[in-house]
CSV table of C-alpha atoms and ligand atoms in Angstrom, one decimal:
chain,number,residue,atom,x,y,z
A,1,MET,CA,0.7,-24.8,-26.4
A,2,PRO,CA,1.2,-22.2,-24.7
A,3,ILE,CA,0.3,-21.3,-20.8
A,4,TYR,CA,-0.4,-18.6,-20.4
A,5,GLU,CA,-1.0,-17.4,-16.9
A,6,TYR,CA,-3.2,-14.2,-15.7
A,7,GLU,CA,-3.4,-12.1,-13.2
A,8,CYS,CA,-7.3,-10.8,-11.5
A,9,THR,CA,-7.1,-6.9,-11.9
A,10,SER,CA,-9.7,-7.0,-9.0
A,11,CYS,CA,-8.4,-8.8,-6.0
A,12,GLY,CA,-4.5,-10.3,-7.9
A,13,GLY,CA,-5.4,-14.1,-7.8
A,14,LEU,CA,-3.2,-15.1,-10.7
A,15,VAL,CA,-4.7,-18.7,-13.3
A,16,SER,CA,-2.8,-19.8,-15.5
A,17,ILE,CA,-4.6,-21.1,-18.1
A,18,LEU,CA,-3.3,-23.6,-20.7
A,19,VAL,CA,-5.2,-22.0,-23.8
A,20,THR,CA,-6.2,-24.4,-26.9
A,21,ARG,CA,-6.9,-23.0,-30.1
A,22,HIS,CA,-11.1,-23.3,-28.7
A,23,GLN,CA,-11.2,-21.3,-26.2
A,24,ASP,CA,-11.6,-17.5,-26.5
A,25,PRO,CA,-8.8,-15.5,-24.0
A,26,GLU,CA,-11.3,-12.9,-23.6
A,27,ASP,CA,-13.9,-15.6,-21.5
A,28,LEU,CA,-11.5,-15.8,-19.1
A,29,SER,CA,-12.9,-15.3,-14.9
A,30,CYS,CA,-10.7,-15.5,-12.2
A,31,GLU,CA,-11.8,-18.4,-10.6
A,32,TYR,CA,-11.0,-16.7,-7.1
A,33,CYS,CA,-13.4,-13.9,-7.7
A,34,GLY,CA,-15.0,-14.3,-10.4
A,35,SER,CA,-14.6,-11.5,-12.0
A,36,LYS,CA,-13.8,-10.7,-16.0
A,37,ASP,CA,-11.5,-8.2,-15.9
A,38,MET,CA,-8.3,-10.2,-16.0
A,39,LYS,CA,-4.6,-8.8,-18.0
A,40,ARG,CA,-2.5,-11.6,-19.3
A,41,VAL,CA,0.9,-10.8,-17.4
A,42,ILE,CA,4.1,-11.4,-20.1
A,43,SER,CA,6.7,-12.4,-17.6
A,44,PRO,CA,6.3,-15.1,-14.8
A,45,VAL,CA,9.5,-15.5,-13.2
A,46,ASN,CA,9.9,-11.3,-13.1
A,47,PHE,CA,6.4,-10.5,-12.4
A,48,HIS,CA,6.0,-10.6,-8.4
A,49,LEU,CA,9.7,-9.1,-7.5
A,50,PRO,CA,8.5,-5.3,-5.9
A,51,GLN,CA,10.4,-2.5,-8.3
A,52,GLY,CA,12.5,-2.2,-6.0
A,53,ASP,CA,14.2,-5.9,-6.1
A,54,ARG,CA,13.9,-5.6,-9.8
A,55,LEU,CA,16.6,-3.7,-9.1
A,56,SER,CA,18.3,-4.9,-7.4
A,57,SER,CA,19.0,-7.9,-8.7
A,58,TYR,CA,19.4,-6.4,-12.3
A,59,THR,CA,22.8,-8.0,-13.2
A,60,PRO,CA,24.0,-5.9,-16.3
A,61,GLY,CA,26.2,-8.1,-18.6
A,62,LYS,CA,24.5,-11.4,-17.8
A,63,GLU,CA,22.3,-13.3,-20.7
A,64,ARG,CA,17.9,-12.9,-20.2
A,65,ASP,CA,16.1,-14.5,-21.4
A,66,GLU,CA,12.9,-12.5,-24.0
A,67,GLY,CA,10.1,-12.4,-21.3
A,68,PHE,CA,13.3,-9.8,-19.4
A,69,TYR,CA,13.3,-7.6,-22.6
A,70,ARG,CA,9.1,-7.6,-22.6
A,71,ASP,CA,8.7,-6.8,-19.4
A,72,SER,CA,8.4,-3.5,-19.4
A,73,ARG,CA,8.4,-2.6,-16.0
A,74,ASN,CA,12.8,-3.0,-17.1
A,75,ILE,CA,12.7,-0.2,-18.6
A,76,GLY,CA,15.5,2.2,-17.7
A,77,LEU,CA,15.9,-0.8,-14.4
A,78,ARG,CA,20.2,-0.3,-16.4
A,79,ALA,CA,20.4,3.6,-16.8
A,80,GLU,CA,18.6,3.8,-12.7
A,81,GLN,CA,21.8,1.4,-11.8
A,82,MET,CA,24.2,2.8,-12.8
A,83,LEU,CA,22.4,6.2,-11.4
A,84,LYS,CA,22.3,4.5,-8.3
A,85,LYS,CA,26.3,3.7,-8.6
A,86,ALA,CA,28.2,6.4,-8.8
A,87,GLY,CA,25.5,8.7,-5.7
A,88,VAL,CA,23.7,10.6,-8.4
A,89,ASP,CA,20.4,11.3,-8.0
A,90,PRO,CA,17.9,12.2,-11.1
A,91,GLY,CA,15.8,14.1,-10.3
A,92,GLU,CA,11.7,13.0,-10.3
A,93,ALA,CA,10.9,14.1,-13.5
A,94,PHE,CA,14.3,11.3,-14.3
A,95,LYS,CA,11.3,9.4,-12.5
A,96,ALA,CA,8.4,10.1,-14.2
A,97,LYS,CA,9.1,10.4,-17.1
A,98,LEU,CA,10.9,6.3,-16.9
A,99,ASP,CA,7.4,5.4,-14.9
A,100,ASN,CA,5.2,6.4,-17.8
A,101,LEU,CA,7.4,4.3,-19.7
A,102,ARG,CA,7.2,0.9,-17.8
A,103,SER,CA,3.0,1.7,-17.7
A,104,ASP,CA,3.1,1.7,-21.4
A,105,PRO,CA,6.2,1.6,-23.1
A,106,SER,CA,4.3,3.4,-26.3
A,107,ARG,CA,5.1,6.4,-25.0
A,108,ILE,CA,8.7,6.1,-26.5
A,109,LEU,CA,7.3,7.2,-29.8
A,110,LYS,CA,5.5,10.0,-28.2
A,111,ASP,CA,7.1,11.5,-25.8
B,201,ZN,ZN1,-10.5,-12.2,-8.6
């Protein structure tokens, strides 16, 4: 049975839950504040890294697990790092586009 991590969108509390077949994950509530507004944490390994650390800890060519590719916050990390290394400012429009993609990866099809 998988263990999922959920983050409370009200207080930011993290809850790990062993999901059984009989349990509806929609029925979760935060054990800290009682809020029902929980969202699934996709990649617990990288989740708590601020974007700056994410960028500096990114190593091109290093083998990554599936979670890395599922985590939309890692979109464009490579491009961002290459530009930074080359001393090129990608500009606000580029950054805004990345932010949009990271928060809603389905936009890649819309934009
Ligand atoms: Zn909470």
